[in-house]
Amino acid sequence: MSLVSSTIQTIPVLNKLYPSSRNEIQRYSTVRGLESVEALVRTVPETPEPIETRVCGQIPAWVNGSFLRNGPGKFEFGNDKYNHWFDGMALLHQFKIEAGVVSYRSRFLRSDSYNTNCEHNRIMVSEFGTLAMPDPCKNVFQRFLSRFEMPKATDNASVSFVKYKGDYYVSTETNFMRRVDPESLDTMDKVDWSKFIAVNGATAHPHYDPDGTTYNMGNSYGKQGSLYNIIRVPSEKGAAGETLEGAQVVCSIPAVDKMKPSYYHSFAMSENYVIFIEQPIKLDLLKILTAKVRGKGLSEGICWEPKQDTVFHVCNKHTGQLSSVKYHAKPLSTFHQINAFEQDGFLVMDLCCSDDGGHLGNFLIQNLRKSGEALDEMYNSLCRAFPRRFVLPLSVGPDTPTALNLNTLPDSSATAVKTGEGKVFCTHEDLHNSDLVDYGGLEFPQINYAHYNARKYRYFYGCGFRHLLGDSLLKVDIETKQLKVWKQPGLFPSEPVFVPAPGASEEDDGVILSVVLTPRQDKSTFLLVLDAVSFEELGRAEVPVNMPYGFHGYFHPSANTPTDLS
């Protein structure tokens, strides 16, 4: 008997109280007449020298620094075109804000992948969803043999900006990062994780302790099978001055299926624990290793296996001790965690998740460029992400009773039930009311990271997705589950980034920064600044160039601004 079925039989009320979001999706009204966003996923030229913007309204004088953005910006070389949105070459953006004045510049990351592709005017390096075809200048025998070469990992770091030991890097999910100058956006040295520590890549979403110590996760493959490794990078540079010098594996977690480890984009961290979410989105290693032989992209090796539970693994980040208790939940998929904190013997974890993990293929460029009925049909077929809370009891032992809800937190309806030795089955609490359904769920979550990461908090921010791309900005009050919304027809805002006001005493005292695009008018991008308390617009800086829709951003404060990790 499976864990899920035994839990439902023991406590049948759980299934009635906590229906899956798949049932929520069935209640959606069908969306018609979606606007084409093709103009937001096309190649644009870089703007390497700063240009002035036109500021409307007023940007608070205390907001001084550079708002950095990362995402794909070039989708073809010569006659070769990328298949997947994630494959486009990284274009880095900078909005420099000083005393209410804003300038803009952008530069393509001069990665080895970008430079090689430019030199040959064709796609030479395989990306997530695009296989680099053999060089046509080679003879037939050479092209045949090239099929059996292992594809080289790309250094096209198009996902996010991250910090290690005070330096800025752009990152993706391979073993390569590129250091960049946040002032000029110049591409600097390439850093290879595998030269410092035995991992094959790391996530583009590390977590930071207040002292600058950085935690991340990366896989390794060997005789022991597939391992998920929790990594710690110290805050100070060593004698050699290397970025990842001193990095160490804190804990290794064996994959349930050695040949099909879980795919993950991020992880959760509280004050004392790292929580790894082993979800049933699987990397089929055999398919990935043979992708080039079969003429397929690496994305063809990712599969959704909804018959498997999701498992939360909890590790003490100070000692490296992995909890013997495995916390199970129904199958879910998650890209981004919101926050995690400890309270009264419980580990509270908030994340954006959906009940279908087969959606990576939905972001083929051809899908994002659809229009009319084809676009409507595409969107209406999607499973959407919603914010959920799980509560994990930290003290579970042989004497812990079964068939009882162990969650005693008075302000949470999530459940945790011991179903066997070392096994706890968890159901979530929704962190939203039904009105969030009208905005298409929520993704790209952000918090006041500098002051509330790994602490009990009240607010988070994100994009609503009543489209394939974000088309609203949302503020969620966890205590009341009420929404505040910024939305205007035809505008598509990017991930909101919270910047705290100097000396703020309230959690939401600050501003929200988001880059807003529209496919309706050429050269109509603007940087939006919202009051984070009221969620009302304070000002915008209009940029006379086009930008593509990107992924993640980071606020780099000026030298004379108090330095908080954000």
Coordinates of C-alpha atoms in Angstrom, one line a residue:
M1 CA 0.0 0.0 0.0
S2 CA 1.4 3.4 -1.0
L3 CA 2.2 6.1 1.6
V4 CA -0.5 8.4 0.1
S5 CA -3.2 5.8 0.1
S6 CA -2.5 4.7 3.7
T7 CA -2.5 8.2 4.9
I8 CA -5.9 9.0 3.3
Q9 CA -7.4 5.8 4.8
T10 CA -6.1 6.7 8.3
I11 CA -7.3 10.3 8.2
P12 CA -9.9 10.6 5.4
V13 CA -10.7 14.1 6.4
L14 CA -7.4 15.4 5.0
N15 CA -8.3 14.7 1.4
K16 CA -11.5 16.7 1.8
L17 CA -9.9 19.6 3.6
Y18 CA -7.0 20.0 1.2
P19 CA -8.0 19.5 -2.4
S20 CA -5.2 19.7 -4.9
S21 CA -4.7 22.8 -7.1
R22 CA -5.6 20.6 -10.0
N23 CA -9.2 20.9 -8.8
E24 CA -8.7 24.6 -8.6
I25 CA -7.7 24.8 -12.2
Q26 CA -10.9 23.0 -13.2
R27 CA -12.8 26.0 -11.7
Y28 CA -11.0 28.5 -13.9
S29 CA -13.0 30.4 -16.5
T30 CA -11.5 29.8 -19.9
V31 CA -9.3 32.7 -21.0
R32 CA -9.9 34.1 -24.5
G33 CA -8.3 36.8 -26.6
L34 CA -4.8 36.8 -25.0
E35 CA -2.5 39.3 -26.5
S36 CA 0.5 38.0 -28.4
V37 CA 3.8 38.5 -26.6
E38 CA 6.0 37.6 -29.5
A39 CA 7.7 41.0 -29.4
L40 CA 8.9 40.3 -25.8
V41 CA 10.8 37.1 -26.7
R42 CA 12.9 38.3 -29.7
T43 CA 16.5 39.4 -30.2
V44 CA 17.4 43.0 -29.3
P45 CA 20.7 44.9 -29.7
E46 CA 22.7 45.7 -26.7
T47 CA 23.1 49.2 -25.4
P48 CA 26.7 49.2 -24.0
E49 CA 26.9 52.9 -23.2
P50 CA 24.6 54.5 -20.6
I51 CA 21.6 56.3 -22.0
E52 CA 19.2 58.7 -20.1
T53 CA 15.7 57.8 -19.2
R54 CA 12.7 60.0 -18.8
V55 CA 11.5 59.9 -15.2
C56 CA 7.8 60.4 -14.6
G57 CA 6.6 60.8 -11.0
Q58 CA 9.3 60.7 -8.3
I59 CA 11.8 58.1 -7.3
P60 CA 12.7 58.4 -3.6
A61 CA 16.1 60.1 -3.2
W62 CA 17.4 57.3 -0.9
V63 CA 17.1 54.7 -3.7
N64 CA 20.8 54.8 -4.9
G65 CA 22.4 52.0 -6.7
S66 CA 22.1 49.7 -9.7
F67 CA 19.1 47.5 -10.4
L68 CA 20.6 44.5 -12.3
R69 CA 18.6 42.2 -14.5
N70 CA 19.5 39.0 -16.3
G71 CA 17.7 37.0 -19.0
P72 CA 17.9 35.7 -22.6
G73 CA 18.3 38.4 -25.3
K74 CA 19.6 36.7 -28.5
F75 CA 17.7 33.8 -30.0
E76 CA 19.5 33.0 -33.2
F77 CA 22.9 33.0 -34.9
G78 CA 22.9 33.1 -38.7
N79 CA 20.3 30.7 -39.9
D80 CA 20.3 28.7 -36.6
K81 CA 17.5 29.4 -34.1
Y82 CA 17.1 28.3 -30.5
N83 CA 14.2 26.1 -29.6
H84 CA 13.6 27.0 -26.0
W85 CA 13.2 30.3 -24.2
F86 CA 15.9 29.3 -21.6
D87 CA 18.5 28.9 -24.4
G88 CA 18.8 32.5 -25.5
M89 CA 22.2 34.2 -24.9
A90 CA 22.4 36.1 -21.6
L91 CA 21.7 39.9 -21.9
L92 CA 22.6 41.8 -18.7
H93 CA 20.8 45.1 -17.9
Q94 CA 21.6 47.9 -15.5
F95 CA 19.3 50.7 -14.3
K96 CA 21.6 53.1 -12.4
I97 CA 19.6 55.1 -10.0
E98 CA 21.1 58.2 -8.3
A99 CA 19.1 61.0 -6.6
G100 CA 16.0 60.3 -8.6
V101 CA 17.8 60.2 -12.0
V102 CA 18.0 56.9 -13.9
S103 CA 20.3 55.7 -16.7
Y104 CA 20.2 52.4 -18.6
R105 CA 22.7 50.2 -20.3
S106 CA 22.8 46.5 -21.4
R107 CA 25.5 44.2 -22.6
F108 CA 25.6 40.6 -23.8
L109 CA 27.5 38.4 -21.5
R110 CA 30.7 37.6 -23.4
S111 CA 30.6 33.9 -22.5
D112 CA 32.6 31.3 -24.3
S113 CA 29.3 30.1 -25.8
Y114 CA 28.4 33.6 -27.1
N115 CA 31.9 34.2 -28.5
T116 CA 32.1 30.9 -30.2
N117 CA 28.6 31.2 -31.7
C118 CA 29.5 34.8 -33.0
E119 CA 32.7 33.6 -34.5
H120 CA 31.1 30.9 -36.6
N121 CA 27.7 32.7 -37.0
R122 CA 25.9 29.5 -36.0
I123 CA 24.9 27.7 -32.8
M124 CA 28.1 25.8 -31.8
V125 CA 27.2 25.1 -28.1
S126 CA 24.2 23.0 -27.1
E127 CA 21.8 24.6 -24.6
F128 CA 18.9 23.3 -22.5
G129 CA 16.5 22.7 -25.4
T130 CA 18.7 23.2 -28.5
L131 CA 21.2 20.7 -29.8
A132 CA 24.2 22.1 -31.6
M133 CA 24.4 20.3 -34.9
P134 CA 27.7 19.0 -36.3
D135 CA 29.8 21.4 -38.2
P136 CA 28.8 21.2 -41.9
C137 CA 32.5 21.9 -42.9
K138 CA 33.5 18.5 -41.5
N139 CA 33.3 15.4 -43.7
V140 CA 30.6 12.8 -43.2
F141 CA 32.7 10.6 -41.0
Q142 CA 33.8 13.4 -38.8
R143 CA 30.1 14.6 -38.4
F144 CA 29.2 11.0 -37.5
L145 CA 31.9 10.7 -34.8
S146 CA 30.9 14.1 -33.3
R147 CA 27.6 12.6 -32.4
F148 CA 29.4 10.5 -29.8
E149 CA 31.2 13.4 -28.1
M150 CA 29.9 14.5 -24.7
P151 CA 28.2 17.9 -25.1
K152 CA 30.2 20.6 -23.4
A153 CA 28.5 22.4 -20.5
T154 CA 27.5 26.0 -21.5
D155 CA 28.6 29.1 -19.6
N156 CA 25.6 31.0 -20.9
A157 CA 24.7 32.2 -17.5
S158 CA 21.3 33.8 -18.3
V159 CA 19.3 33.1 -15.1
S160 CA 20.4 35.5 -12.2
F161 CA 22.9 37.7 -10.5
V162 CA 24.5 36.1 -7.4
K163 CA 27.2 37.1 -4.9
Y164 CA 30.1 35.2 -3.5
K165 CA 32.7 36.8 -1.2
G166 CA 31.5 40.3 -2.2
D167 CA 31.9 39.7 -6.0
Y168 CA 29.0 39.6 -8.5
Y169 CA 28.5 36.7 -10.8
V170 CA 25.9 35.6 -13.3
S171 CA 24.8 32.1 -13.0
T172 CA 22.8 29.3 -14.7
E173 CA 22.6 25.6 -13.7
T174 CA 25.8 24.3 -15.1
N175 CA 29.2 24.1 -13.4
F176 CA 30.2 27.5 -14.9
M177 CA 29.6 31.0 -13.5
R178 CA 30.9 34.3 -14.9
R179 CA 32.1 37.2 -12.8
V180 CA 30.8 40.5 -13.9
D181 CA 31.5 44.1 -13.0
P182 CA 28.2 45.5 -11.7
E183 CA 29.1 49.1 -12.8
S184 CA 30.2 48.4 -16.4
L185 CA 28.6 45.0 -17.0
D186 CA 32.0 43.8 -18.3
T187 CA 32.4 40.1 -18.5
M188 CA 35.3 38.9 -16.4
D189 CA 36.7 35.5 -15.4
K190 CA 34.9 32.2 -15.7
V191 CA 34.6 30.1 -12.5
D192 CA 34.3 26.3 -12.7
W193 CA 32.6 24.8 -9.6
S194 CA 34.1 21.4 -10.4
K195 CA 37.7 22.7 -9.9
F196 CA 36.9 23.5 -6.2
I197 CA 34.4 20.9 -5.2
A198 CA 33.1 17.6 -6.6
V199 CA 29.8 18.8 -8.0
N200 CA 28.4 19.0 -11.6
G201 CA 26.9 22.4 -11.4
A202 CA 25.0 24.5 -8.8
T203 CA 21.8 26.3 -8.7
A204 CA 21.3 30.0 -9.7
H205 CA 19.6 30.7 -6.4
P206 CA 22.0 30.4 -3.5
H207 CA 21.1 31.5 0.0
Y208 CA 23.1 33.9 2.3
D209 CA 23.7 34.0 6.0
P210 CA 24.0 37.5 7.5
D211 CA 27.8 37.2 7.6
G212 CA 28.0 36.5 3.9
T213 CA 28.4 32.8 4.1
T214 CA 26.7 31.3 1.1
Y215 CA 24.9 28.0 0.7
N216 CA 24.0 26.3 -2.6
M217 CA 23.3 22.8 -3.9
G218 CA 24.7 20.7 -6.7
N219 CA 24.6 17.2 -8.0
S220 CA 27.4 14.7 -8.3
Y221 CA 27.4 11.3 -10.1
G222 CA 29.7 8.4 -9.4
K223 CA 30.0 4.9 -8.0
Q224 CA 27.6 5.8 -5.1
G225 CA 25.0 6.9 -7.6
S226 CA 23.4 10.3 -7.9
L227 CA 23.9 12.6 -4.9
Y228 CA 22.3 16.0 -4.0
N229 CA 25.1 18.0 -2.3
I230 CA 24.6 20.9 0.1
I231 CA 27.5 23.3 -0.4
R232 CA 28.9 26.0 1.9
V233 CA 31.1 28.8 0.6
P234 CA 32.8 30.9 3.3
S235 CA 32.4 34.7 3.2
E236 CA 36.1 35.6 3.2
K237 CA 38.6 35.1 0.4
G238 CA 41.6 32.9 1.1
A239 CA 45.2 33.6 0.3
A240 CA 44.7 32.6 -3.3
G241 CA 41.8 35.0 -3.7
E242 CA 39.8 32.4 -5.5
T243 CA 36.0 32.8 -5.5
L244 CA 35.1 29.3 -4.4
E245 CA 38.2 28.6 -2.3
G246 CA 37.2 26.9 0.9
A247 CA 33.9 25.6 -0.5
Q248 CA 32.9 22.3 1.1
V249 CA 30.1 19.8 0.9
V250 CA 28.1 20.0 4.1
C251 CA 25.9 17.0 3.4
S252 CA 25.2 14.5 0.6
I253 CA 21.7 13.2 0.0
P254 CA 21.3 10.0 -2.1
A255 CA 18.7 10.2 -4.8
V256 CA 15.8 7.8 -4.5
D257 CA 16.4 6.7 -8.1
K258 CA 20.1 6.7 -8.9
M259 CA 19.5 6.9 -12.7
K260 CA 16.7 9.4 -12.4
P261 CA 17.6 12.1 -9.8
S262 CA 15.2 14.9 -9.2
Y263 CA 15.5 18.2 -11.1
Y264 CA 15.6 21.3 -8.9
H265 CA 15.9 25.0 -9.5
S266 CA 16.3 26.2 -5.9
F267 CA 16.1 25.1 -2.3
A268 CA 14.9 26.4 1.1
M269 CA 17.0 27.5 4.1
S270 CA 16.1 28.5 7.6
E271 CA 18.4 29.7 10.4
N272 CA 19.7 26.2 11.1
Y273 CA 18.5 24.0 8.3
V274 CA 18.7 23.5 4.6
I275 CA 15.6 21.9 3.1
F276 CA 16.0 20.0 -0.2
I277 CA 12.8 19.3 -2.1
E278 CA 13.1 16.0 -4.1
Q279 CA 10.2 16.5 -6.5
P280 CA 9.0 14.0 -9.2
I281 CA 10.5 16.0 -12.0
K282 CA 13.2 13.6 -13.0
L283 CA 16.5 13.8 -15.0
D284 CA 16.7 10.6 -17.0
L285 CA 20.5 10.3 -17.1
L286 CA 20.5 7.7 -19.8
K287 CA 18.5 10.0 -22.1
I288 CA 20.7 12.9 -21.2
L289 CA 23.9 11.0 -21.9
T290 CA 22.6 9.8 -25.2
A291 CA 20.9 13.0 -26.3
K292 CA 23.5 14.0 -28.8
V293 CA 23.5 10.5 -30.4
R294 CA 19.7 10.6 -30.7
G295 CA 19.8 14.2 -32.0
K296 CA 17.8 15.5 -29.1
G297 CA 18.2 18.5 -26.8
L298 CA 19.0 17.9 -23.1
S299 CA 15.4 19.0 -22.2
E300 CA 14.2 15.7 -23.8
G301 CA 15.7 13.9 -20.8
I302 CA 13.4 15.6 -18.2
C303 CA 10.2 13.8 -17.3
W304 CA 7.3 14.1 -14.9
E305 CA 6.6 11.0 -12.8
P306 CA 3.4 11.9 -10.8
K307 CA 3.1 8.5 -9.2
Q308 CA 6.0 9.4 -6.9
D309 CA 5.7 11.4 -3.7
T310 CA 7.5 14.7 -3.2
V311 CA 10.1 14.2 -0.4
F312 CA 11.5 17.0 1.8
H313 CA 15.0 16.3 3.2
V314 CA 16.1 18.4 6.2
C315 CA 19.8 18.9 7.0
N316 CA 21.4 20.8 9.9
K317 CA 23.5 23.2 8.0
H318 CA 26.0 23.7 10.9
T319 CA 26.7 20.0 11.6
G320 CA 25.8 18.4 8.2
Q321 CA 23.5 16.0 10.0
L322 CA 20.7 14.8 7.7
S323 CA 17.4 14.1 9.5
S324 CA 16.4 10.5 9.5
V325 CA 12.8 11.6 9.1
K326 CA 11.6 12.0 5.5
Y327 CA 8.7 14.3 5.0
H328 CA 6.4 13.3 2.2
A329 CA 3.8 15.2 0.3
K330 CA 1.7 14.7 -2.8
P331 CA 3.4 15.1 -6.1
L332 CA 4.2 18.7 -6.8
S333 CA 6.6 20.8 -8.8
T334 CA 8.4 23.9 -7.6
F335 CA 10.8 26.3 -9.1
H336 CA 11.1 29.0 -6.3
Q337 CA 10.8 28.9 -2.6
I338 CA 9.5 32.0 -0.8
N339 CA 11.0 31.6 2.7
A340 CA 11.6 29.2 5.6
F341 CA 11.8 29.7 9.3
E342 CA 11.7 27.8 12.6
Q343 CA 8.9 28.3 15.1
D344 CA 8.2 26.4 18.3
G345 CA 9.9 23.2 17.2
F346 CA 8.5 23.3 13.7
L347 CA 10.1 24.1 10.4
V348 CA 7.8 26.3 8.3
M349 CA 8.4 26.3 4.6
D350 CA 6.7 28.4 2.0
L351 CA 7.0 27.8 -1.7
C352 CA 5.3 28.4 -5.1
C353 CA 4.2 25.1 -6.5
S354 CA 1.8 23.4 -8.9
D355 CA 0.6 19.8 -9.3
D356 CA 2.0 19.2 -12.7
G357 CA 5.7 19.1 -13.5
G358 CA 5.4 18.5 -17.2
H359 CA 5.5 22.2 -18.0
L360 CA 9.1 22.9 -18.9
G361 CA 8.4 22.0 -22.5
N362 CA 5.7 24.7 -22.6
F363 CA 8.3 27.4 -22.8
L364 CA 9.4 26.6 -26.3
I365 CA 10.0 29.8 -28.2
Q366 CA 7.4 28.7 -30.8
N367 CA 4.8 28.5 -28.0
L368 CA 5.6 32.0 -26.6
R369 CA 5.3 33.4 -30.1
K370 CA 1.8 32.0 -30.7
S371 CA -1.2 34.3 -31.2
G372 CA -5.0 34.1 -31.4
E373 CA -6.7 30.8 -30.6
A374 CA -3.4 28.8 -30.5
L375 CA -2.1 31.1 -27.7
D376 CA -5.4 30.8 -25.8
E377 CA -5.4 27.1 -26.1
M378 CA -1.8 26.9 -25.0
Y379 CA -2.4 29.0 -21.8
N380 CA -5.6 27.3 -20.9
S381 CA -3.8 23.9 -20.9
L382 CA -1.3 25.0 -18.3
C383 CA -1.2 24.1 -14.6
R384 CA -0.4 27.2 -12.5
A385 CA 1.7 27.8 -9.4
F386 CA 0.2 28.9 -6.1
P387 CA 1.9 29.8 -2.8
R388 CA 1.7 27.1 -0.2
R389 CA 2.9 26.5 3.3
F390 CA 4.2 23.2 4.7
V391 CA 4.9 22.7 8.5
L392 CA 7.5 20.1 9.3
P393 CA 7.7 18.9 13.0
L394 CA 11.4 18.7 13.9
S395 CA 11.0 16.3 16.9
V396 CA 9.7 13.0 15.5
G397 CA 10.8 9.8 17.1
P398 CA 9.8 6.2 17.8
D399 CA 7.4 7.4 20.5
T400 CA 5.7 9.9 18.3
P401 CA 2.1 8.8 17.8
T402 CA 0.8 8.0 14.3
A403 CA -2.5 9.1 12.7
L404 CA -2.5 12.4 14.5
N405 CA -1.8 15.9 13.1
L406 CA 1.5 16.9 14.7
N407 CA 1.2 20.5 13.7
T408 CA 0.2 22.4 16.8
L409 CA 1.0 25.9 15.5
P410 CA -2.2 28.0 16.2
D411 CA -2.0 30.0 13.0
S412 CA -1.6 27.2 10.5
S413 CA -4.0 24.7 9.0
A414 CA -1.2 22.6 7.4
T415 CA -0.9 19.0 8.6
A416 CA 1.9 16.6 9.4
V417 CA 1.1 13.0 10.2
K418 CA 3.5 10.3 11.1
T419 CA 2.7 7.3 8.9
G420 CA 5.5 5.0 9.8
E421 CA 9.0 4.9 11.3
G422 CA 10.9 7.9 9.9
K423 CA 8.0 9.0 7.6
V424 CA 5.7 12.0 8.0
F425 CA 3.1 12.9 5.4
C426 CA 2.4 16.6 5.0
T427 CA -0.5 18.5 3.5
H428 CA -0.2 22.2 2.7
E429 CA -2.0 25.4 3.8
D430 CA -2.8 27.8 1.0
L431 CA -1.2 31.2 1.5
H432 CA -3.9 32.9 -0.6
N433 CA -7.6 33.5 -0.9
S434 CA -9.6 32.5 -4.0
D435 CA -9.0 35.9 -5.6
L436 CA -5.5 34.9 -6.5
V437 CA -7.0 32.4 -9.0
D438 CA -8.2 35.4 -11.0
Y439 CA -4.6 36.6 -11.5
G440 CA -3.4 33.2 -12.7
G441 CA -1.5 32.2 -9.6
L442 CA 1.9 33.6 -8.5
E443 CA 5.5 33.1 -9.4
F444 CA 8.9 34.9 -9.1
P445 CA 8.3 35.3 -5.3
Q446 CA 10.5 37.8 -3.4
I447 CA 10.6 39.0 0.2
N448 CA 12.5 41.5 2.3
Y449 CA 15.5 39.1 2.2
A450 CA 18.0 41.3 4.0
H451 CA 16.0 41.4 7.2
Y452 CA 13.4 38.6 7.0
N453 CA 15.0 35.6 5.2
A454 CA 14.9 32.6 7.6
R455 CA 12.7 34.6 10.0
K456 CA 9.0 34.7 10.5
Y457 CA 7.6 37.2 8.1
R458 CA 4.3 38.7 6.9
Y459 CA 4.7 39.8 3.2
F460 CA 5.9 38.5 -0.1
Y461 CA 5.7 39.8 -3.6
G462 CA 5.4 38.1 -7.0
C463 CA 4.1 38.2 -10.5
G464 CA 0.6 37.1 -11.4
F465 CA 0.4 35.0 -14.5
R466 CA -2.9 35.5 -16.3
H467 CA -0.7 35.0 -19.4
L468 CA 2.3 33.0 -20.4
L469 CA 4.4 35.9 -19.0
G470 CA 3.8 37.8 -15.8
D471 CA 1.1 40.4 -16.4
S472 CA 0.6 41.8 -12.8
L473 CA 2.5 42.5 -9.6
L474 CA 1.1 41.1 -6.4
K475 CA 1.7 41.7 -2.7
V476 CA 0.4 39.0 -0.4
D477 CA -0.2 39.5 3.3
I478 CA 0.2 36.1 4.9
E479 CA -1.7 37.0 8.0
T480 CA -4.8 38.1 6.2
K481 CA -4.2 36.4 2.9
Q482 CA -5.2 39.6 1.2
L483 CA -3.8 40.9 -2.1
K484 CA -2.6 44.2 -3.3
V485 CA -2.3 44.4 -7.0
W486 CA -0.6 46.6 -9.7
K487 CA -1.9 45.8 -13.1
Q488 CA -2.4 47.7 -16.3
P489 CA -3.7 46.4 -19.6
G490 CA -1.1 45.4 -22.1
L491 CA 1.8 45.7 -19.7
F492 CA 4.0 42.8 -18.6
P493 CA 6.0 43.4 -15.4
S494 CA 9.0 41.3 -14.5
E495 CA 10.0 39.8 -11.1
P496 CA 9.5 42.4 -8.3
V497 CA 12.6 43.1 -6.2
F498 CA 12.2 44.6 -2.7
V499 CA 14.6 47.4 -1.6
P500 CA 14.3 48.3 2.1
A501 CA 14.3 51.9 3.1
P502 CA 17.2 53.0 5.3
G503 CA 16.4 52.6 9.0
A504 CA 13.1 50.9 8.2
S505 CA 11.2 49.6 11.3
E506 CA 8.4 47.9 9.4
E507 CA 8.9 44.8 7.2
D508 CA 7.4 46.4 4.1
D509 CA 8.9 49.8 4.4
G510 CA 10.7 50.2 1.1
V511 CA 10.1 50.1 -2.6
I512 CA 9.5 47.5 -5.3
L513 CA 11.5 47.6 -8.5
S514 CA 10.2 45.9 -11.6
V515 CA 11.0 46.3 -15.3
V516 CA 7.8 46.6 -17.3
L517 CA 7.4 45.7 -21.0
T518 CA 4.7 46.0 -23.6
P519 CA 4.3 44.3 -27.0
R520 CA 2.0 47.1 -28.2
Q521 CA 4.5 49.8 -28.8
D522 CA 8.1 49.9 -29.9
K523 CA 10.7 51.1 -27.5
S524 CA 8.3 51.5 -24.5
T525 CA 10.1 49.7 -21.7
F526 CA 10.2 51.4 -18.2
L527 CA 11.5 50.8 -14.7
L528 CA 8.6 50.8 -12.3
V529 CA 9.0 52.0 -8.7
L530 CA 6.2 51.1 -6.3
D531 CA 5.7 52.0 -2.6
A532 CA 5.9 48.6 -1.0
V533 CA 3.4 49.5 1.7
S534 CA 0.6 50.9 -0.4
F535 CA 1.6 49.2 -3.7
E536 CA 1.0 52.5 -5.4
E537 CA 3.2 53.8 -8.2
L538 CA 5.8 56.4 -7.1
G539 CA 7.5 56.8 -10.4
R540 CA 8.8 55.2 -13.6
A541 CA 11.9 55.7 -15.8
E542 CA 11.1 55.3 -19.5
V543 CA 13.8 53.7 -21.6
P544 CA 13.9 54.4 -25.4
V545 CA 15.0 50.9 -26.3
N546 CA 13.5 47.5 -26.4
M547 CA 14.1 44.8 -23.9
P548 CA 13.1 41.1 -23.9
Y549 CA 11.3 39.6 -20.9
G550 CA 13.9 38.2 -18.5
F551 CA 14.2 36.1 -15.4
H552 CA 15.8 37.5 -12.2
G553 CA 17.1 40.8 -10.8
Y554 CA 19.3 42.1 -8.0
F555 CA 19.7 45.5 -6.4
H556 CA 23.3 46.6 -5.9
P557 CA 23.4 49.5 -3.6
S558 CA 25.8 52.4 -4.1
A559 CA 29.0 52.6 -2.0
N560 CA 27.4 55.3 0.2
T561 CA 24.3 53.2 0.8
P562 CA 24.0 50.8 3.8
T563 CA 25.0 47.4 2.5
D564 CA 22.3 44.7 3.1
L565 CA 22.0 41.5 1.2
S566 CA 18.9 41.8 -0.9

